[in-house]
Amino acid sequence: MRRLAPLPFLLAVALVLASGAPGASAEPVRPGVIVAKVDGSIDRTMAAYLRDWLETAEETGAVLVVQLDSAGTLDQDAVALAERIHDASVPVVVWVGPAPAQARGAGLLLVYAASLGAVAPGAGIGPLEPLDLVQTRNETLPSGEPLAAMVARWAAERDRPAPEIPTEPVPAQAALDGNVAQVAAASVPDLLERIDGMTVATASGPVTLRTRIARAEGESPVEVRFTSPGPIARVLHAMASPAAIYVLLVLGLAALAFELTQPGFGFAGFSGIGMVALAVYGLAVVPFSWLGLVLLVGGVGLLTADVLLRRLGVLTGLGLLAFVAGSMLAFRGVSELIRVSPWLIGSAAVASFLYYGFALTVAVRSRERITSTQKGLVGLVGETRGLLDPEGPVHVKGTLWRGRTMGGPIPPGTRIRVRGLDGLVLRVEPEPEAPVEPSPKALSDPAD
């Protein structure tokens, strides 16, 4: 028992050592770097992803490296996001790379707001305006401060020369000469090597960067964590694009139109619902024209109506015109960088004409011929060519059909009779065997 007596004391000491001094948990055990990849337009999903990792970097005391390739925000407050980076309590390094990455609009504003701007050789920088891909000009902010004045103020707070503001895309060297970026690096490891030991300004004061990856024994290790949006976030980010929304709408409506010409509801219908649902999410993120959307959907409706009427007439022509007009107007207000390509619209119009005008019409007429043929099979006798449990192949009138049993399972090789139709499926039941009558000779033979 005397050997066990020190246990409470030892446990208390262990708890004190584990807890440490107050506030010690906020100090990182070793230097850390978080590399967050921001690719494409900065929509709602991407902006939330960037803010989350910025908060994580502040909580852990890590350096945040933003690997950037963006032409601007998409219906998001670009200035608020840039100010969040400028006001961060930890160093934020924005690296435009790898080549041929670009930083335009709000992407370039993030470079100005960062503690340190970096660029890869071969990357493109600028222009700064418009910040958002659904706006035209941002010369004056809501606060009344000119955009150029805000950029100059940020540079002064970082003790850096006032940077140039390009009005057109410039190469990486011009960005370095114009004080837009301070470091050139071809890759993330190259960047971490070059900025190691540099002192940068943050909202909480100057910080000396510790980013060099240990290469020799005895060097302090630096933990580098590479991050990117998760699978769901990547899907939602991909949907926040006019071209993706347009393709999903066209394909989804085509799948639903196909289901209208078929009995029941199958895989094409569920696929169409899924694609339209993703397109609806995209429409909630990307500004669009209601007139254009109504014309596009209405055009598809007219094309489908002509298919159901089994003809290629006036409705098809009007539907095609409405489809093209709606395609051109739906995302007319967004930047040309993300606007739906005229080539895509033209290809979709030709494909829709061939699909609705010919393919679906031929499919409907073929199904009607098959249905009329099936109606003539009711009452005929055939044979199962496989197990019906409840469906399987049946051979009737020299042709193989899909049959469905009206009772229990029917084994292969059983004679069946067609009793009805379920769309394109024959409803069958076993045909009872006819009783065998004895011959007169058998009846007269007393031995039997």
PDB file of N, CA and C in Angstrom, residues 196-286:
ATOM      1  N   ASP A 196      11.111  31.985 -45.972  1.00  0.00           N
ATOM      2  CA  ASP A 196      11.564  31.624 -44.632  1.00  0.00           C
ATOM      3  C   ASP A 196      12.518  32.692 -44.095  1.00  0.00           C
ATOM      4  N   GLY A 197      12.248  33.155 -42.893  1.00  0.00           N
ATOM      5  CA  GLY A 197      13.069  34.176 -42.253  1.00  0.00           C
ATOM      6  C   GLY A 197      12.638  35.592 -42.551  1.00  0.00           C
ATOM      7  N   MET A 198      11.712  35.808 -43.470  1.00  0.00           N
ATOM      8  CA  MET A 198      11.228  37.158 -43.758  1.00  0.00           C
ATOM      9  C   MET A 198      10.309  37.631 -42.643  1.00  0.00           C
ATOM     10  N   THR A 199      10.349  38.920 -42.367  1.00  0.00           N
ATOM     11  CA  THR A 199       9.459  39.522 -41.368  1.00  0.00           C
ATOM     12  C   THR A 199       8.340  40.257 -42.088  1.00  0.00           C
ATOM     13  N   VAL A 200       7.103  39.899 -41.759  1.00  0.00           N
ATOM     14  CA  VAL A 200       5.940  40.503 -42.403  1.00  0.00           C
ATOM     15  C   VAL A 200       5.046  41.111 -41.340  1.00  0.00           C
ATOM     16  N   ALA A 201       4.187  42.032 -41.781  1.00  0.00           N
ATOM     17  CA  ALA A 201       3.277  42.716 -40.863  1.00  0.00           C
ATOM     18  C   ALA A 201       1.940  41.997 -40.816  1.00  0.00           C
ATOM     19  N   THR A 202       1.369  41.928 -39.631  1.00  0.00           N
ATOM     20  CA  THR A 202       0.022  41.390 -39.434  1.00  0.00           C
ATOM     21  C   THR A 202      -0.758  42.357 -38.553  1.00  0.00           C
ATOM     22  N   ALA A 203      -2.024  42.075 -38.358  1.00  0.00           N
ATOM     23  CA  ALA A 203      -2.842  42.935 -37.499  1.00  0.00           C
ATOM     24  C   ALA A 203      -2.372  42.900 -36.055  1.00  0.00           C
ATOM     25  N   SER A 204      -1.675  41.832 -35.664  1.00  0.00           N
ATOM     26  CA  SER A 204      -1.188  41.722 -34.290  1.00  0.00           C
ATOM     27  C   SER A 204       0.279  42.122 -34.148  1.00  0.00           C
ATOM     28  N   GLY A 205       0.890  42.598 -35.244  1.00  0.00           N
ATOM     29  CA  GLY A 205       2.275  43.034 -35.185  1.00  0.00           C
ATOM     30  C   GLY A 205       3.150  42.259 -36.151  1.00  0.00           C
ATOM     31  N   PRO A 206       4.440  42.628 -36.232  1.00  0.00           N
ATOM     32  CA  PRO A 206       5.353  41.937 -37.154  1.00  0.00           C
ATOM     33  C   PRO A 206       5.625  40.510 -36.695  1.00  0.00           C
ATOM     34  N   VAL A 207       5.763  39.622 -37.682  1.00  0.00           N
ATOM     35  CA  VAL A 207       6.013  38.203 -37.418  1.00  0.00           C
ATOM     36  C   VAL A 207       7.114  37.735 -38.360  1.00  0.00           C
ATOM     37  N   THR A 208       8.064  37.001 -37.820  1.00  0.00           N
ATOM     38  CA  THR A 208       9.118  36.399 -38.641  1.00  0.00           C
ATOM     39  C   THR A 208       8.658  35.005 -39.071  1.00  0.00           C
ATOM     40  N   LEU A 209       8.644  34.774 -40.368  1.00  0.00           N
ATOM     41  CA  LEU A 209       8.108  33.529 -40.913  1.00  0.00           C
ATOM     42  C   LEU A 209       9.071  32.374 -40.678  1.00  0.00           C
ATOM     43  N   ARG A 210       8.515  31.235 -40.272  1.00  0.00           N
ATOM     44  CA  ARG A 210       9.247  29.980 -40.156  1.00  0.00           C
ATOM     45  C   ARG A 210       8.555  28.985 -41.072  1.00  0.00           C
ATOM     46  N   THR A 211       9.000  28.886 -42.300  1.00  0.00           N
ATOM     47  CA  THR A 211       8.311  28.067 -43.290  1.00  0.00           C
ATOM     48  C   THR A 211       9.218  27.069 -43.977  1.00  0.00           C
ATOM     49  N   ARG A 212      10.510  27.118 -43.736  1.00  0.00           N
ATOM     50  CA  ARG A 212      11.440  26.234 -44.456  1.00  0.00           C
ATOM     51  C   ARG A 212      11.285  24.798 -43.966  1.00  0.00           C
ATOM     52  N   ILE A 213      11.072  23.897 -44.931  1.00  0.00           N
ATOM     53  CA  ILE A 213      10.937  22.486 -44.602  1.00  0.00           C
ATOM     54  C   ILE A 213      12.297  21.932 -44.205  1.00  0.00           C
ATOM     55  N   ALA A 214      12.342  21.207 -43.096  1.00  0.00           N
ATOM     56  CA  ALA A 214      13.610  20.670 -42.596  1.00  0.00           C
ATOM     57  C   ALA A 214      14.227  19.715 -43.598  1.00  0.00           C
ATOM     58  N   ARG A 215      15.522  19.923 -43.887  1.00  0.00           N
ATOM     59  CA  ARG A 215      16.234  19.065 -44.836  1.00  0.00           C
ATOM     60  C   ARG A 215      17.436  18.363 -44.216  1.00  0.00           C
ATOM     61  N   ALA A 216      17.852  18.805 -43.066  1.00  0.00           N
ATOM     62  CA  ALA A 216      19.025  18.206 -42.419  1.00  0.00           C
ATOM     63  C   ALA A 216      18.680  17.839 -40.991  1.00  0.00           C
ATOM     64  N   GLU A 217      19.434  16.932 -40.450  1.00  0.00           N
ATOM     65  CA  GLU A 217      19.199  16.490 -39.088  1.00  0.00           C
ATOM     66  C   GLU A 217      19.491  17.624 -38.113  1.00  0.00           C
ATOM     67  N   GLY A 218      18.581  17.826 -37.179  1.00  0.00           N
ATOM     68  CA  GLY A 218      18.746  18.883 -36.199  1.00  0.00           C
ATOM     69  C   GLY A 218      17.920  20.115 -36.499  1.00  0.00           C
ATOM     70  N   GLU A 219      17.432  20.256 -37.739  1.00  0.00           N
ATOM     71  CA  GLU A 219      16.592  21.416 -38.066  1.00  0.00           C
ATOM     72  C   GLU A 219      15.207  21.228 -37.460  1.00  0.00           C
ATOM     73  N   SER A 220      14.624  22.358 -37.047  1.00  0.00           N
ATOM     74  CA  SER A 220      13.273  22.308 -36.478  1.00  0.00           C
ATOM     75  C   SER A 220      12.272  21.957 -37.571  1.00  0.00           C
ATOM     76  N   PRO A 221      11.441  20.941 -37.345  1.00  0.00           N
ATOM     77  CA  PRO A 221      10.479  20.549 -38.373  1.00  0.00           C
ATOM     78  C   PRO A 221       9.369  21.584 -38.512  1.00  0.00           C
ATOM     79  N   VAL A 222       8.902  21.763 -39.726  1.00  0.00           N
ATOM     80  CA  VAL A 222       7.778  22.638 -40.018  1.00  0.00           C
ATOM     81  C   VAL A 222       6.668  21.789 -40.621  1.00  0.00           C
ATOM     82  N   GLU A 223       5.540  21.787 -39.980  1.00  0.00           N
ATOM     83  CA  GLU A 223       4.405  20.996 -40.464  1.00  0.00           C
ATOM     84  C   GLU A 223       3.676  21.779 -41.549  1.00  0.00           C
ATOM     85  N   VAL A 224       3.588  21.213 -42.745  1.00  0.00           N
ATOM     86  CA  VAL A 224       2.893  21.834 -43.876  1.00  0.00           C
ATOM     87  C   VAL A 224       1.651  21.016 -44.172  1.00  0.00           C
ATOM     88  N   ARG A 225       0.518  21.671 -44.132  1.00  0.00           N
ATOM     89  CA  ARG A 225      -0.762  20.997 -44.354  1.00  0.00           C
ATOM     90  C   ARG A 225      -1.410  21.541 -45.618  1.00  0.00           C
ATOM     91  N   PHE A 226      -1.626  20.694 -46.614  1.00  0.00           N
ATOM     92  CA  PHE A 226      -2.273  21.092 -47.854  1.00  0.00           C
ATOM     93  C   PHE A 226      -3.765  20.788 -47.749  1.00  0.00           C
ATOM     94  N   THR A 227      -4.583  21.746 -48.095  1.00  0.00           N
ATOM     95  CA  THR A 227      -6.024  21.576 -47.998  1.00  0.00           C
ATOM     96  C   THR A 227      -6.685  21.940 -49.322  1.00  0.00           C
ATOM     97  N   SER A 228      -7.881  21.428 -49.501  1.00  0.00           N
ATOM     98  CA  SER A 228      -8.723  21.774 -50.644  1.00  0.00           C
ATOM     99  C   SER A 228     -10.162  21.513 -50.228  1.00  0.00           C
ATOM    100  N   PRO A 229     -11.136  22.081 -50.906  1.00  0.00           N
ATOM    101  CA  PRO A 229     -12.531  21.833 -50.542  1.00  0.00           C
ATOM    102  C   PRO A 229     -12.875  20.356 -50.616  1.00  0.00           C
ATOM    103  N   GLY A 230     -13.801  19.927 -49.761  1.00  0.00           N
ATOM    104  CA  GLY A 230     -14.227  18.531 -49.754  1.00  0.00           C
ATOM    105  C   GLY A 230     -15.039  18.175 -50.985  1.00  0.00           C
ATOM    106  N   PRO A 231     -15.406  16.890 -51.123  1.00  0.00           N
ATOM    107  CA  PRO A 231     -16.137  16.453 -52.324  1.00  0.00           C
ATOM    108  C   PRO A 231     -17.441  17.203 -52.548  1.00  0.00           C
ATOM    109  N   ILE A 232     -18.237  17.373 -51.486  1.00  0.00           N
ATOM    110  CA  ILE A 232     -19.509  18.073 -51.649  1.00  0.00           C
ATOM    111  C   ILE A 232     -19.268  19.531 -51.997  1.00  0.00           C
ATOM    112  N   ALA A 233     -18.305  20.157 -51.316  1.00  0.00           N
ATOM    113  CA  ALA A 233     -18.002  21.560 -51.617  1.00  0.00           C
ATOM    114  C   ALA A 233     -17.500  21.718 -53.049  1.00  0.00           C
ATOM    115  N   ARG A 234     -16.705  20.746 -53.524  1.00  0.00           N
ATOM    116  CA  ARG A 234     -16.218  20.828 -54.906  1.00  0.00           C
ATOM    117  C   ARG A 234     -17.367  20.737 -55.909  1.00  0.00           C
ATOM    118  N   VAL A 235     -18.332  19.850 -55.620  1.00  0.00           N
ATOM    119  CA  VAL A 235     -19.490  19.734 -56.516  1.00  0.00           C
ATOM    120  C   VAL A 235     -20.296  21.031 -56.525  1.00  0.00           C
ATOM    121  N   LEU A 236     -20.557  21.586 -55.341  1.00  0.00           N
ATOM    122  CA  LEU A 236     -21.314  22.838 -55.269  1.00  0.00           C
ATOM    123  C   LEU A 236     -20.558  23.983 -55.933  1.00  0.00           C
ATOM    124  N   HIS A 237     -19.229  23.981 -55.772  1.00  0.00           N
ATOM    125  CA  HIS A 237     -18.429  25.023 -56.414  1.00  0.00           C
ATOM    126  C   HIS A 237     -18.479  24.886 -57.935  1.00  0.00           C
ATOM    127  N   ALA A 238     -18.445  23.647 -58.417  1.00  0.00           N
ATOM    128  CA  ALA A 238     -18.522  23.429 -59.867  1.00  0.00           C
ATOM    129  C   ALA A 238     -19.877  23.852 -60.423  1.00  0.00           C
ATOM    130  N   MET A 239     -20.929  23.723 -59.611  1.00  0.00           N
ATOM    131  CA  MET A 239     -22.262  24.105 -60.083  1.00  0.00           C
ATOM    132  C   MET A 239     -22.443  25.617 -60.156  1.00  0.00           C
ATOM    133  N   ALA A 240     -21.590  26.368 -59.464  1.00  0.00           N
ATOM    134  CA  ALA A 240     -21.697  27.832 -59.469  1.00  0.00           C
ATOM    135  C   ALA A 240     -21.011  28.400 -60.704  1.00  0.00           C
ATOM    136  N   SER A 241     -21.454  27.943 -61.861  1.00  0.00           N
ATOM    137  CA  SER A 241     -20.890  28.371 -63.134  1.00  0.00           C
ATOM    138  C   SER A 241     -22.014  28.408 -64.155  1.00  0.00           C
ATOM    139  N   PRO A 242     -22.174  29.516 -64.891  1.00  0.00           N
ATOM    140  CA  PRO A 242     -23.250  29.569 -65.895  1.00  0.00           C
ATOM    141  C   PRO A 242     -23.195  28.427 -66.890  1.00  0.00           C
ATOM    142  N   ALA A 243     -22.005  28.052 -67.345  1.00  0.00           N
ATOM    143  CA  ALA A 243     -21.905  26.969 -68.320  1.00  0.00           C
ATOM    144  C   ALA A 243     -22.377  25.646 -67.716  1.00  0.00           C
ATOM    145  N   ALA A 244     -21.974  25.359 -66.473  1.00  0.00           N
ATOM    146  CA  ALA A 244     -22.401  24.116 -65.830  1.00  0.00           C
ATOM    147  C   ALA A 244     -23.910  24.117 -65.606  1.00  0.00           C
ATOM    148  N   ILE A 245     -24.462  25.245 -65.161  1.00  0.00           N
ATOM    149  CA  ILE A 245     -25.911  25.337 -64.955  1.00  0.00           C
ATOM    150  C   ILE A 245     -26.651  25.109 -66.267  1.00  0.00           C
ATOM    151  N   TYR A 246     -26.163  25.709 -67.323  1.00  0.00           N
ATOM    152  CA  TYR A 246     -26.813  25.594 -68.634  1.00  0.00           C
ATOM    153  C   TYR A 246     -26.812  24.145 -69.116  1.00  0.00           C
ATOM    154  N   VAL A 247     -25.665  23.480 -69.030  1.00  0.00           N
ATOM    155  CA  VAL A 247     -25.572  22.091 -69.487  1.00  0.00           C
ATOM    156  C   VAL A 247     -26.484  21.189 -68.650  1.00  0.00           C
ATOM    157  N   LEU A 248     -26.503  21.385 -67.318  1.00  0.00           N
ATOM    158  CA  LEU A 248     -27.359  20.572 -66.461  1.00  0.00           C
ATOM    159  C   LEU A 248     -28.838  20.780 -66.780  1.00  0.00           C
ATOM    160  N   LEU A 249     -29.225  22.030 -67.034  1.00  0.00           N
ATOM    161  CA  LEU A 249     -30.625  22.303 -67.383  1.00  0.00           C
ATOM    162  C   LEU A 249     -31.005  21.622 -68.690  1.00  0.00           C
ATOM    163  N   VAL A 250     -30.177  21.775 -69.702  1.00  0.00           N
ATOM    164  CA  VAL A 250     -30.487  21.196 -71.010  1.00  0.00           C
ATOM    165  C   VAL A 250     -30.576  19.671 -70.915  1.00  0.00           C
ATOM    166  N   LEU A 251     -29.590  19.027 -70.277  1.00  0.00           N
ATOM    167  CA  LEU A 251     -29.602  17.572 -70.171  1.00  0.00           C
ATOM    168  C   LEU A 251     -30.716  17.073 -69.250  1.00  0.00           C
ATOM    169  N   GLY A 252     -30.928  17.776 -68.127  1.00  0.00           N
ATOM    170  CA  GLY A 252     -31.975  17.360 -67.200  1.00  0.00           C
ATOM    171  C   GLY A 252     -33.357  17.438 -67.821  1.00  0.00           C
ATOM    172  N   LEU A 253     -33.651  18.533 -68.528  1.00  0.00           N
ATOM    173  CA  LEU A 253     -34.954  18.666 -69.180  1.00  0.00           C
ATOM    174  C   LEU A 253     -35.114  17.647 -70.304  1.00  0.00           C
ATOM    175  N   ALA A 254     -34.022  17.339 -71.005  1.00  0.00           N
ATOM    176  CA  ALA A 254     -34.094  16.310 -72.058  1.00  0.00           C
ATOM    177  C   ALA A 254     -34.419  14.946 -71.466  1.00  0.00           C
ATOM    178  N   ALA A 255     -33.831  14.626 -70.309  1.00  0.00           N
ATOM    179  CA  ALA A 255     -34.116  13.340 -69.660  1.00  0.00           C
ATOM    180  C   ALA A 255     -35.568  13.270 -69.196  1.00  0.00           C
ATOM    181  N   LEU A 256     -36.078  14.365 -68.638  1.00  0.00           N
ATOM    182  CA  LEU A 256     -37.474  14.383 -68.197  1.00  0.00           C
ATOM    183  C   LEU A 256     -38.426  14.291 -69.385  1.00  0.00           C
ATOM    184  N   ALA A 257     -38.083  14.934 -70.508  1.00  0.00           N
ATOM    185  CA  ALA A 257     -38.909  14.836 -71.706  1.00  0.00           C
ATOM    186  C   ALA A 257     -38.943  13.396 -72.219  1.00  0.00           C
ATOM    187  N   PHE A 258     -37.823  12.702 -72.128  1.00  0.00           N
ATOM    188  CA  PHE A 258     -37.795  11.296 -72.540  1.00  0.00           C
ATOM    189  C   PHE A 258     -38.749  10.468 -71.684  1.00  0.00           C
ATOM    190  N   GLU A 259     -38.774  10.727 -70.373  1.00  0.00           N
ATOM    191  CA  GLU A 259     -39.660   9.970 -69.489  1.00  0.00           C
ATOM    192  C   GLU A 259     -41.129  10.221 -69.812  1.00  0.00           C
ATOM    193  N   LEU A 260     -41.462  11.421 -70.305  1.00  0.00           N
ATOM    194  CA  LEU A 260     -42.854  11.715 -70.663  1.00  0.00           C
ATOM    195  C   LEU A 260     -43.329  10.867 -71.834  1.00  0.00           C
ATOM    196  N   THR A 261     -42.413  10.391 -72.627  1.00  0.00           N
ATOM    197  CA  THR A 261     -42.784   9.574 -73.789  1.00  0.00           C
ATOM    198  C   THR A 261     -42.746   8.090 -73.481  1.00  0.00           C
ATOM    199  N   GLN A 262     -42.424   7.712 -72.236  1.00  0.00           N
ATOM    200  CA  GLN A 262     -42.290   6.310 -71.881  1.00  0.00           C
ATOM    201  C   GLN A 262     -43.278   5.945 -70.776  1.00  0.00           C
ATOM    202  N   PRO A 263     -43.711   4.674 -70.731  1.00  0.00           N
ATOM    203  CA  PRO A 263     -44.562   4.255 -69.622  1.00  0.00           C
ATOM    204  C   PRO A 263     -43.751   4.131 -68.337  1.00  0.00           C
ATOM    205  N   GLY A 264     -44.329   4.526 -67.238  1.00  0.00           N
ATOM    206  CA  GLY A 264     -43.622   4.439 -65.963  1.00  0.00           C
ATOM    207  C   GLY A 264     -42.594   5.548 -65.812  1.00  0.00           C
ATOM    208  N   PHE A 265     -41.766   5.397 -64.769  1.00  0.00           N
ATOM    209  CA  PHE A 265     -40.735   6.388 -64.444  1.00  0.00           C
ATOM    210  C   PHE A 265     -39.467   5.638 -64.093  1.00  0.00           C
ATOM    211  N   GLY A 266     -38.400   5.837 -64.889  1.00  0.00           N
ATOM    212  CA  GLY A 266     -37.199   5.046 -64.726  1.00  0.00           C
ATOM    213  C   GLY A 266     -35.959   5.853 -64.434  1.00  0.00           C
ATOM    214  N   PHE A 267     -34.810   5.282 -64.827  1.00  0.00           N
ATOM    215  CA  PHE A 267     -33.515   5.877 -64.523  1.00  0.00           C
ATOM    216  C   PHE A 267     -33.357   7.265 -65.128  1.00  0.00           C
ATOM    217  N   ALA A 268     -33.817   7.437 -66.372  1.00  0.00           N
ATOM    218  CA  ALA A 268     -33.686   8.742 -67.027  1.00  0.00           C
ATOM    219  C   ALA A 268     -34.420   9.823 -66.248  1.00  0.00           C
ATOM    220  N   GLY A 269     -35.585   9.484 -65.713  1.00  0.00           N
ATOM    221  CA  GLY A 269     -36.344  10.479 -64.945  1.00  0.00           C
ATOM    222  C   GLY A 269     -35.640  10.891 -63.677  1.00  0.00           C
ATOM    223  N   PHE A 270     -35.120   9.916 -62.933  1.00  0.00           N
ATOM    224  CA  PHE A 270     -34.405  10.249 -61.701  1.00  0.00           C
ATOM    225  C   PHE A 270     -33.121  11.021 -62.004  1.00  0.00           C
ATOM    226  N   SER A 271     -32.444  10.664 -63.084  1.00  0.00           N
ATOM    227  CA  SER A 271     -31.251  11.417 -63.473  1.00  0.00           C
ATOM    228  C   SER A 271     -31.612  12.848 -63.828  1.00  0.00           C
ATOM    229  N   GLY A 272     -32.713  13.020 -64.547  1.00  0.00           N
ATOM    230  CA  GLY A 272     -33.146  14.368 -64.903  1.00  0.00           C
ATOM    231  C   GLY A 272     -33.480  15.207 -63.685  1.00  0.00           C
ATOM    232  N   ILE A 273     -34.152  14.597 -62.700  1.00  0.00           N
ATOM    233  CA  ILE A 273     -34.472  15.334 -61.476  1.00  0.00           C
ATOM    234  C   ILE A 273     -33.198  15.750 -60.759  1.00  0.00           C
ATOM    235  N   GLY A 274     -32.215  14.846 -60.693  1.00  0.00           N
ATOM    236  CA  GLY A 274     -30.950  15.180 -60.040  1.00  0.00           C
ATOM    237  C   GLY A 274     -30.227  16.320 -60.725  1.00  0.00           C
ATOM    238  N   MET A 275     -30.175  16.290 -62.056  1.00  0.00           N
ATOM    239  CA  MET A 275     -29.477  17.343 -62.788  1.00  0.00           C
ATOM    240  C   MET A 275     -30.194  18.686 -62.651  1.00  0.00           C
ATOM    241  N   VAL A 276     -31.512  18.657 -62.721  1.00  0.00           N
ATOM    242  CA  VAL A 276     -32.267  19.912 -62.562  1.00  0.00           C
ATOM    243  C   VAL A 276     -32.093  20.460 -61.144  1.00  0.00           C
ATOM    244  N   ALA A 277     -32.031  19.571 -60.135  1.00  0.00           N
ATOM    245  CA  ALA A 277     -31.840  20.025 -58.753  1.00  0.00           C
ATOM    246  C   ALA A 277     -30.485  20.716 -58.600  1.00  0.00           C
ATOM    247  N   LEU A 278     -29.437  20.155 -59.193  1.00  0.00           N
ATOM    248  CA  LEU A 278     -28.127  20.800 -59.133  1.00  0.00           C
ATOM    249  C   LEU A 278     -28.149  22.136 -59.867  1.00  0.00           C
ATOM    250  N   ALA A 279     -28.860  22.192 -60.983  1.00  0.00           N
ATOM    251  CA  ALA A 279     -28.968  23.459 -61.715  1.00  0.00           C
ATOM    252  C   ALA A 279     -29.703  24.513 -60.897  1.00  0.00           C
ATOM    253  N   VAL A 280     -30.722  24.089 -60.160  1.00  0.00           N
ATOM    254  CA  VAL A 280     -31.465  25.037 -59.311  1.00  0.00           C
ATOM    255  C   VAL A 280     -30.547  25.596 -58.227  1.00  0.00           C
ATOM    256  N   TYR A 281     -29.678  24.750 -57.652  1.00  0.00           N
ATOM    257  CA  TYR A 281     -28.717  25.271 -56.675  1.00  0.00           C
ATOM    258  C   TYR A 281     -27.813  26.309 -57.331  1.00  0.00           C
ATOM    259  N   GLY A 282     -27.331  26.009 -58.528  1.00  0.00           N
ATOM    260  CA  GLY A 282     -26.487  26.971 -59.227  1.00  0.00           C
ATOM    261  C   GLY A 282     -27.198  28.288 -59.475  1.00  0.00           C
ATOM    262  N   LEU A 283     -28.485  28.217 -59.803  1.00  0.00           N
ATOM    263  CA  LEU A 283     -29.252  29.444 -60.038  1.00  0.00           C
ATOM    264  C   LEU A 283     -29.426  30.253 -58.755  1.00  0.00           C
ATOM    265  N   ALA A 284     -29.359  29.565 -57.600  1.00  0.00           N
ATOM    266  CA  ALA A 284     -29.442  30.288 -56.329  1.00  0.00           C
ATOM    267  C   ALA A 284     -28.147  31.018 -56.005  1.00  0.00           C
ATOM    268  N   VAL A 285     -27.047  30.653 -56.697  1.00  0.00           N
ATOM    269  CA  VAL A 285     -25.746  31.265 -56.446  1.00  0.00           C
ATOM    270  C   VAL A 285     -25.386  32.273 -57.519  1.00  0.00           C
ATOM    271  N   VAL A 286     -25.686  31.944 -58.775  1.00  0.00           N
ATOM    272  CA  VAL A 286     -25.318  32.790 -59.906  1.00  0.00           C
ATOM    273  C   VAL A 286     -26.519  33.637 -60.322  1.00  0.00           C
TER     274      VAL A 286
END
